[in-house]
mmCIF file with all atom_site columns, C-alpha atoms in Angstrom:
data_model
loop_
_atom_site.group_PDB
_atom_site.id
_atom_site.type_symbol
_atom_site.label_atom_id
_atom_site.label_alt_id
_atom_site.label_comp_id
_atom_site.label_asym_id
_atom_site.label_entity_id
_atom_site.label_seq_id
_atom_site.pdbx_PDB_ins_code
_atom_site.Cartn_x
_atom_site.Cartn_y
_atom_site.Cartn_z
_atom_site.occupancy
_atom_site.B_iso_or_equiv
_atom_site.pdbx_formal_charge
_atom_site.auth_seq_id
_atom_site.auth_comp_id
_atom_site.auth_asym_id
_atom_site.auth_atom_id
_atom_site.pdbx_PDB_model_num
ATOM 1   C CA . MET A 1 1   ? 4.563   -7.840  -4.799 1.00 85.00 ? 929  MET A CA 1
ATOM 2   C CA . GLU A 1 2   ? 7.590   -11.121 -4.056 1.00 90.00 ? 930  GLU A CA 1
ATOM 3   C CA . PRO A 1 3   ? 9.622   -11.249 -1.151 1.00 95.00 ? 931  PRO A CA 1
ATOM 4   C CA . LEU A 1 4   ? 5.596   -9.175  0.719  1.00 97.00 ? 932  LEU A CA 1
ATOM 5   C CA . LYS A 1 5   ? 2.196   -11.173 0.974  1.00 97.00 ? 933  LYS A CA 1
ATOM 6   C CA . LEU A 1 6   ? -0.730  -9.599  1.902  1.00 98.00 ? 934  LEU A CA 1
ATOM 7   C CA . ILE A 1 7   ? -3.355  -11.709 3.466  1.00 97.00 ? 935  ILE A CA 1
ATOM 8   C CA . GLU A 1 8   ? -6.990  -10.932 4.710  1.00 97.00 ? 936  GLU A CA 1
ATOM 9   C CA . THR A 1 9   ? -6.599  -11.081 8.587  1.00 96.00 ? 937  THR A CA 1
ATOM 10  C CA . ASN A 1 10  ? -10.836 -11.166 9.153  1.00 96.00 ? 938  ASN A CA 1
ATOM 11  C CA . PRO A 1 11  ? -13.035 -9.544  6.448  1.00 97.00 ? 939  PRO A CA 1
ATOM 12  C CA . GLY A 1 12  ? -11.856 -6.132  5.199  1.00 96.00 ? 940  GLY A CA 1
ATOM 13  C CA . LYS A 1 13  ? -8.533  -6.238  7.538  1.00 98.00 ? 941  LYS A CA 1
ATOM 14  C CA . TYR A 1 14  ? -5.925  -6.478  5.936  1.00 98.00 ? 942  TYR A CA 1
ATOM 15  C CA . SER A 1 15  ? -1.989  -7.397  6.590  1.00 98.00 ? 943  SER A CA 1
ATOM 16  C CA . LEU A 1 16  ? 0.882   -6.237  4.189  1.00 98.00 ? 944  LEU A CA 1
ATOM 17  C CA . LEU A 1 17  ? 4.507   -8.331  5.889  1.00 98.00 ? 945  LEU A CA 1
ATOM 18  C CA . LEU A 1 18  ? 7.941   -9.329  5.060  1.00 97.00 ? 946  LEU A CA 1
ATOM 19  C CA . ASP A 1 19  ? 10.019  -11.906 6.580  1.00 96.00 ? 947  ASP A CA 1
ATOM 20  C CA . ALA A 1 20  ? 12.735  -10.136 7.419  1.00 93.00 ? 948  ALA A CA 1
ATOM 21  C CA . GLY A 1 21  ? 15.749  -11.529 5.976  1.00 91.00 ? 949  GLY A CA 1
ATOM 22  C CA . THR A 1 22  ? 14.508  -12.843 3.438  1.00 93.00 ? 950  THR A CA 1
ATOM 23  C CA . THR A 1 23  ? 14.744  -10.389 0.515  1.00 96.00 ? 951  THR A CA 1
ATOM 24  C CA . SER A 1 24  ? 18.396  -10.805 -2.266 1.00 95.00 ? 952  SER A CA 1
ATOM 25  C CA . VAL A 1 25  ? 18.807  -6.830  -0.826 1.00 97.00 ? 953  VAL A CA 1
ATOM 26  C CA . ASP A 1 26  ? 20.115  -7.843  2.914  1.00 96.00 ? 954  ASP A CA 1
ATOM 27  C CA . GLY A 1 27  ? 23.851  -8.466  2.083  1.00 96.00 ? 955  GLY A CA 1
ATOM 28  C CA . LEU A 1 28  ? 23.713  -4.793  0.919  1.00 97.00 ? 956  LEU A CA 1
ATOM 29  C CA . VAL A 1 29  ? 21.779  -3.110  3.436  1.00 96.00 ? 957  VAL A CA 1
ATOM 30  C CA . GLU A 1 30  ? 23.743  -4.615  6.153  1.00 96.00 ? 958  GLU A CA 1
ATOM 31  C CA . GLU A 1 31  ? 27.400  -4.116  3.584  1.00 95.00 ? 959  GLU A CA 1
ATOM 32  C CA . LEU A 1 32  ? 25.582  0.328   4.253  1.00 94.00 ? 960  LEU A CA 1
ATOM 33  C CA . GLY A 1 33  ? 25.107  -0.031  8.178  1.00 93.00 ? 961  GLY A CA 1
ATOM 34  C CA . HIS A 1 34  ? 21.497  -1.037  8.232  1.00 95.00 ? 962  HIS A CA 1
ATOM 35  C CA . GLU A 1 35  ? 20.268  -4.445  10.443 1.00 95.00 ? 963  GLU A CA 1
ATOM 36  C CA . PRO A 1 36  ? 16.849  -5.617  7.450  1.00 95.00 ? 964  PRO A CA 1
ATOM 37  C CA . GLY A 1 37  ? 14.629  -6.199  10.719 1.00 95.00 ? 965  GLY A CA 1
ATOM 38  C CA . GLY A 1 38  ? 11.172  -5.308  10.258 1.00 96.00 ? 966  GLY A CA 1
ATOM 39  C CA . TYR A 1 39  ? 11.971  -1.772  11.968 1.00 97.00 ? 967  TYR A CA 1
ATOM 40  C CA . PHE A 1 40  ? 14.165  -0.777  9.087  1.00 97.00 ? 968  PHE A CA 1
ATOM 41  C CA . TRP A 1 41  ? 11.528  -1.990  6.642  1.00 97.00 ? 969  TRP A CA 1
ATOM 42  C CA . GLU A 1 42  ? 9.484   0.256   8.444  1.00 97.00 ? 970  GLU A CA 1
ATOM 43  C CA . GLY A 1 43  ? 12.173  3.403   7.855  1.00 97.00 ? 971  GLY A CA 1
ATOM 44  C CA . VAL A 1 44  ? 11.515  2.336   3.861  1.00 97.00 ? 972  VAL A CA 1
ATOM 45  C CA . ALA A 1 45  ? 7.386   1.873   3.983  1.00 97.00 ? 973  ALA A CA 1
ATOM 46  C CA . GLN A 1 46  ? 8.034   5.491   5.489  1.00 97.00 ? 974  GLN A CA 1
ATOM 47  C CA . LEU A 1 47  ? 10.561  6.957   3.177  1.00 96.00 ? 975  LEU A CA 1
ATOM 48  C CA . LEU A 1 48  ? 9.293   5.584   -0.064 1.00 97.00 ? 976  LEU A CA 1
ATOM 49  C CA . VAL A 1 49  ? 4.974   6.831   1.309  1.00 97.00 ? 977  VAL A CA 1
ATOM 50  C CA . SER A 1 50  ? 6.616   10.497  2.006  1.00 95.00 ? 978  SER A CA 1
ATOM 51  C CA . THR A 1 51  ? 9.096   10.850  -1.635 1.00 95.00 ? 979  THR A CA 1
ATOM 52  C CA . GLN A 1 52  ? 7.129   8.272   -4.203 1.00 95.00 ? 980  GLN A CA 1
ATOM 53  C CA . ALA A 1 53  ? 3.665   8.041   -2.869 1.00 97.00 ? 981  ALA A CA 1
ATOM 54  C CA . PRO A 1 54  ? 2.684   11.371  -0.544 1.00 97.00 ? 982  PRO A CA 1
ATOM 55  C CA . GLY A 1 55  ? -1.322  10.227  -0.761 1.00 97.00 ? 983  GLY A CA 1
ATOM 56  C CA . LEU A 1 56  ? -0.346  7.030   0.561  1.00 98.00 ? 984  LEU A CA 1
ATOM 57  C CA . GLU A 1 57  ? -0.084  8.307   3.990  1.00 96.00 ? 985  GLU A CA 1
ATOM 58  C CA . GLY A 1 58  ? -2.934  7.950   6.702  1.00 96.00 ? 986  GLY A CA 1
ATOM 59  C CA . ARG A 1 59  ? -4.049  4.988   4.679  1.00 98.00 ? 987  ARG A CA 1
ATOM 60  C CA . PHE A 1 60  ? -3.010  2.309   6.801  1.00 98.00 ? 988  PHE A CA 1
ATOM 61  C CA . SER A 1 61  ? -0.847  1.671   10.317 1.00 98.00 ? 989  SER A CA 1
ATOM 62  C CA . TYR A 1 62  ? 2.613   -0.003  10.378 1.00 98.00 ? 990  TYR A CA 1
ATOM 63  C CA . ASP A 1 63  ? 3.055   -3.032  13.535 1.00 97.00 ? 991  ASP A CA 1
ATOM 64  C CA . PRO A 1 64  ? 6.685   -3.998  13.138 1.00 95.00 ? 992  PRO A CA 1
ATOM 65  C CA . GLU A 1 65  ? 8.886   -6.493  15.035 1.00 94.00 ? 993  GLU A CA 1
ATOM 66  C CA . ALA A 1 66  ? 12.261  -6.944  14.831 1.00 93.00 ? 994  ALA A CA 1
ATOM 67  C CA . SER A 1 67  ? 12.085  -10.330 12.073 1.00 94.00 ? 995  SER A CA 1
ATOM 68  C CA . MET A 1 68  ? 8.769   -8.535  10.183 1.00 96.00 ? 996  MET A CA 1
ATOM 69  C CA . PHE A 1 69  ? 7.506   -6.253  8.529  1.00 97.00 ? 997  PHE A CA 1
ATOM 70  C CA . CYS A 1 70  ? 3.633   -5.420  9.062  1.00 98.00 ? 998  CYS A CA 1
ATOM 71  C CA . ALA A 1 71  ? 1.592   -2.522  7.818  1.00 98.00 ? 999  ALA A CA 1
ATOM 72  C CA . TYR A 1 72  ? -2.183  -3.438  8.023  1.00 98.00 ? 1000 TYR A CA 1
ATOM 73  C CA . GLY A 1 73  ? -5.376  -1.416  7.360  1.00 98.00 ? 1001 GLY A CA 1
ATOM 74  C CA . GLN A 1 74  ? -8.628  -1.446  5.432  1.00 98.00 ? 1002 GLN A CA 1
ATOM 75  C CA . ASP A 1 75  ? -7.457  -0.071  2.106  1.00 98.00 ? 1003 ASP A CA 1
ATOM 76  C CA . ARG A 1 76  ? -6.693  -3.042  0.376  1.00 98.00 ? 1004 ARG A CA 1
ATOM 77  C CA . LEU A 1 77  ? -5.587  -1.567  -2.712 1.00 98.00 ? 1005 LEU A CA 1
ATOM 78  C CA . ALA A 1 78  ? -3.130  1.511   -0.572 1.00 98.00 ? 1006 ALA A CA 1
ATOM 79  C CA . LEU A 1 79  ? -1.574  -2.106  1.128  1.00 98.00 ? 1007 LEU A CA 1
ATOM 80  C CA . GLU A 1 80  ? -1.279  -3.083  -2.551 1.00 98.00 ? 1008 GLU A CA 1
ATOM 81  C CA . GLN A 1 81  ? 0.198   0.152   -4.132 1.00 98.00 ? 1009 GLN A CA 1
ATOM 82  C CA . LEU A 1 82  ? 3.077   -0.057  -0.736 1.00 98.00 ? 1010 LEU A CA 1
ATOM 83  C CA . ALA A 1 83  ? 3.754   -3.692  -1.494 1.00 98.00 ? 1011 ALA A CA 1
ATOM 84  C CA . THR A 1 84  ? 4.411   -2.644  -5.534 1.00 97.00 ? 1012 THR A CA 1
ATOM 85  C CA . LEU A 1 85  ? 6.888   -0.156  -3.999 1.00 97.00 ? 1013 LEU A CA 1
ATOM 86  C CA . MET A 1 86  ? 8.183   -1.789  -1.821 1.00 98.00 ? 1014 MET A CA 1
ATOM 87  C CA . ALA A 1 87  ? 9.470   -4.363  -3.882 1.00 97.00 ? 1015 ALA A CA 1
ATOM 88  C CA . ALA A 1 88  ? 10.659  -2.334  -6.100 1.00 96.00 ? 1016 ALA A CA 1
ATOM 89  C CA . VAL A 1 89  ? 13.112  -1.908  -3.622 1.00 97.00 ? 1017 VAL A CA 1
ATOM 90  C CA . ALA A 1 90  ? 13.123  -5.442  -2.029 1.00 97.00 ? 1018 ALA A CA 1
ATOM 91  C CA . ASN A 1 91  ? 14.432  -7.100  -5.194 1.00 96.00 ? 1019 ASN A CA 1
ATOM 92  C CA . ASP A 1 92  ? 16.353  -4.391  -7.083 1.00 97.00 ? 1020 ASP A CA 1
ATOM 93  C CA . ALA A 1 93  ? 20.124  -3.381  -4.791 1.00 97.00 ? 1021 ALA A CA 1
ATOM 94  C CA . ASP A 1 94  ? 20.557  -0.420  -7.069 1.00 97.00 ? 1022 ASP A CA 1
ATOM 95  C CA . ARG A 1 95  ? 17.391  0.520   -6.164 1.00 97.00 ? 1023 ARG A CA 1
ATOM 96  C CA . MET A 1 96  ? 17.751  -0.029  -2.278 1.00 97.00 ? 1024 MET A CA 1
ATOM 97  C CA . ARG A 1 97  ? 21.288  2.096   -2.787 1.00 97.00 ? 1025 ARG A CA 1
ATOM 98  C CA . GLU A 1 98  ? 19.648  5.137   -4.144 1.00 96.00 ? 1026 GLU A CA 1
ATOM 99  C CA . LEU A 1 99  ? 17.039  5.036   -0.919 1.00 96.00 ? 1027 LEU A CA 1
ATOM 100 C CA . ILE A 1 100 ? 19.455  3.836   1.635  1.00 95.00 ? 1028 ILE A CA 1
ATOM 101 C CA . GLU A 1 101 ? 21.646  7.272   0.034  1.00 94.00 ? 1029 GLU A CA 1
ATOM 102 C CA . LEU A 1 102 ? 18.754  10.382  0.103  1.00 94.00 ? 1030 LEU A CA 1
ATOM 103 C CA . ALA A 1 103 ? 17.903  8.814   2.619  1.00 95.00 ? 1031 ALA A CA 1
ATOM 104 C CA . ASP A 1 104 ? 21.462  9.852   4.151  1.00 92.00 ? 1032 ASP A CA 1
ATOM 105 C CA . ALA A 1 105 ? 20.965  12.761  1.647  1.00 93.00 ? 1033 ALA A CA 1
ATOM 106 C CA . GLU A 1 106 ? 18.015  13.863  3.986  1.00 90.00 ? 1034 GLU A CA 1
ATOM 107 C CA . GLY A 1 107 ? 18.869  13.145  7.017  1.00 91.00 ? 1035 GLY A CA 1
ATOM 108 C CA . PHE A 1 108 ? 15.895  10.047  7.560  1.00 93.00 ? 1036 PHE A CA 1
ATOM 109 C CA . GLU A 1 109 ? 17.124  7.513   9.860  1.00 90.00 ? 1037 GLU A CA 1
ATOM 110 C CA . PHE A 1 110 ? 16.103  3.834   9.915  1.00 90.00 ? 1038 PHE A CA 1
ATOM 111 C CA . ASP A 1 111 ? 14.940  2.880   13.205 1.00 85.00 ? 1039 ASP A CA 1
ATOM 112 C CA . ASP A 1 112 ? 17.447  -0.256  12.983 1.00 80.00 ? 1040 ASP A CA 1
#
């Protein structure tokens, strides 16, 4: 799950967090023309859900900031699954490159 963190903010309420600018792929993201901030990572999450895990759609909400990605909700399992998907690209330059290429091919625009 690294570099993401899943915390229980209140009983039965969870937040999945990623401090923007702390991943091993940040340099690659910038090289490919994007700013690896919280809004970019929201786009990563949305693209991963839509292409790899459509069953997660609608099971949590997003609330990013420039310096932090945040997804939240009551469905801990859904957030854990999102964390697994995101960690795979946050820790692997080849996977991140493939995801950005997929976004370009499909006309998906990151909000960065």
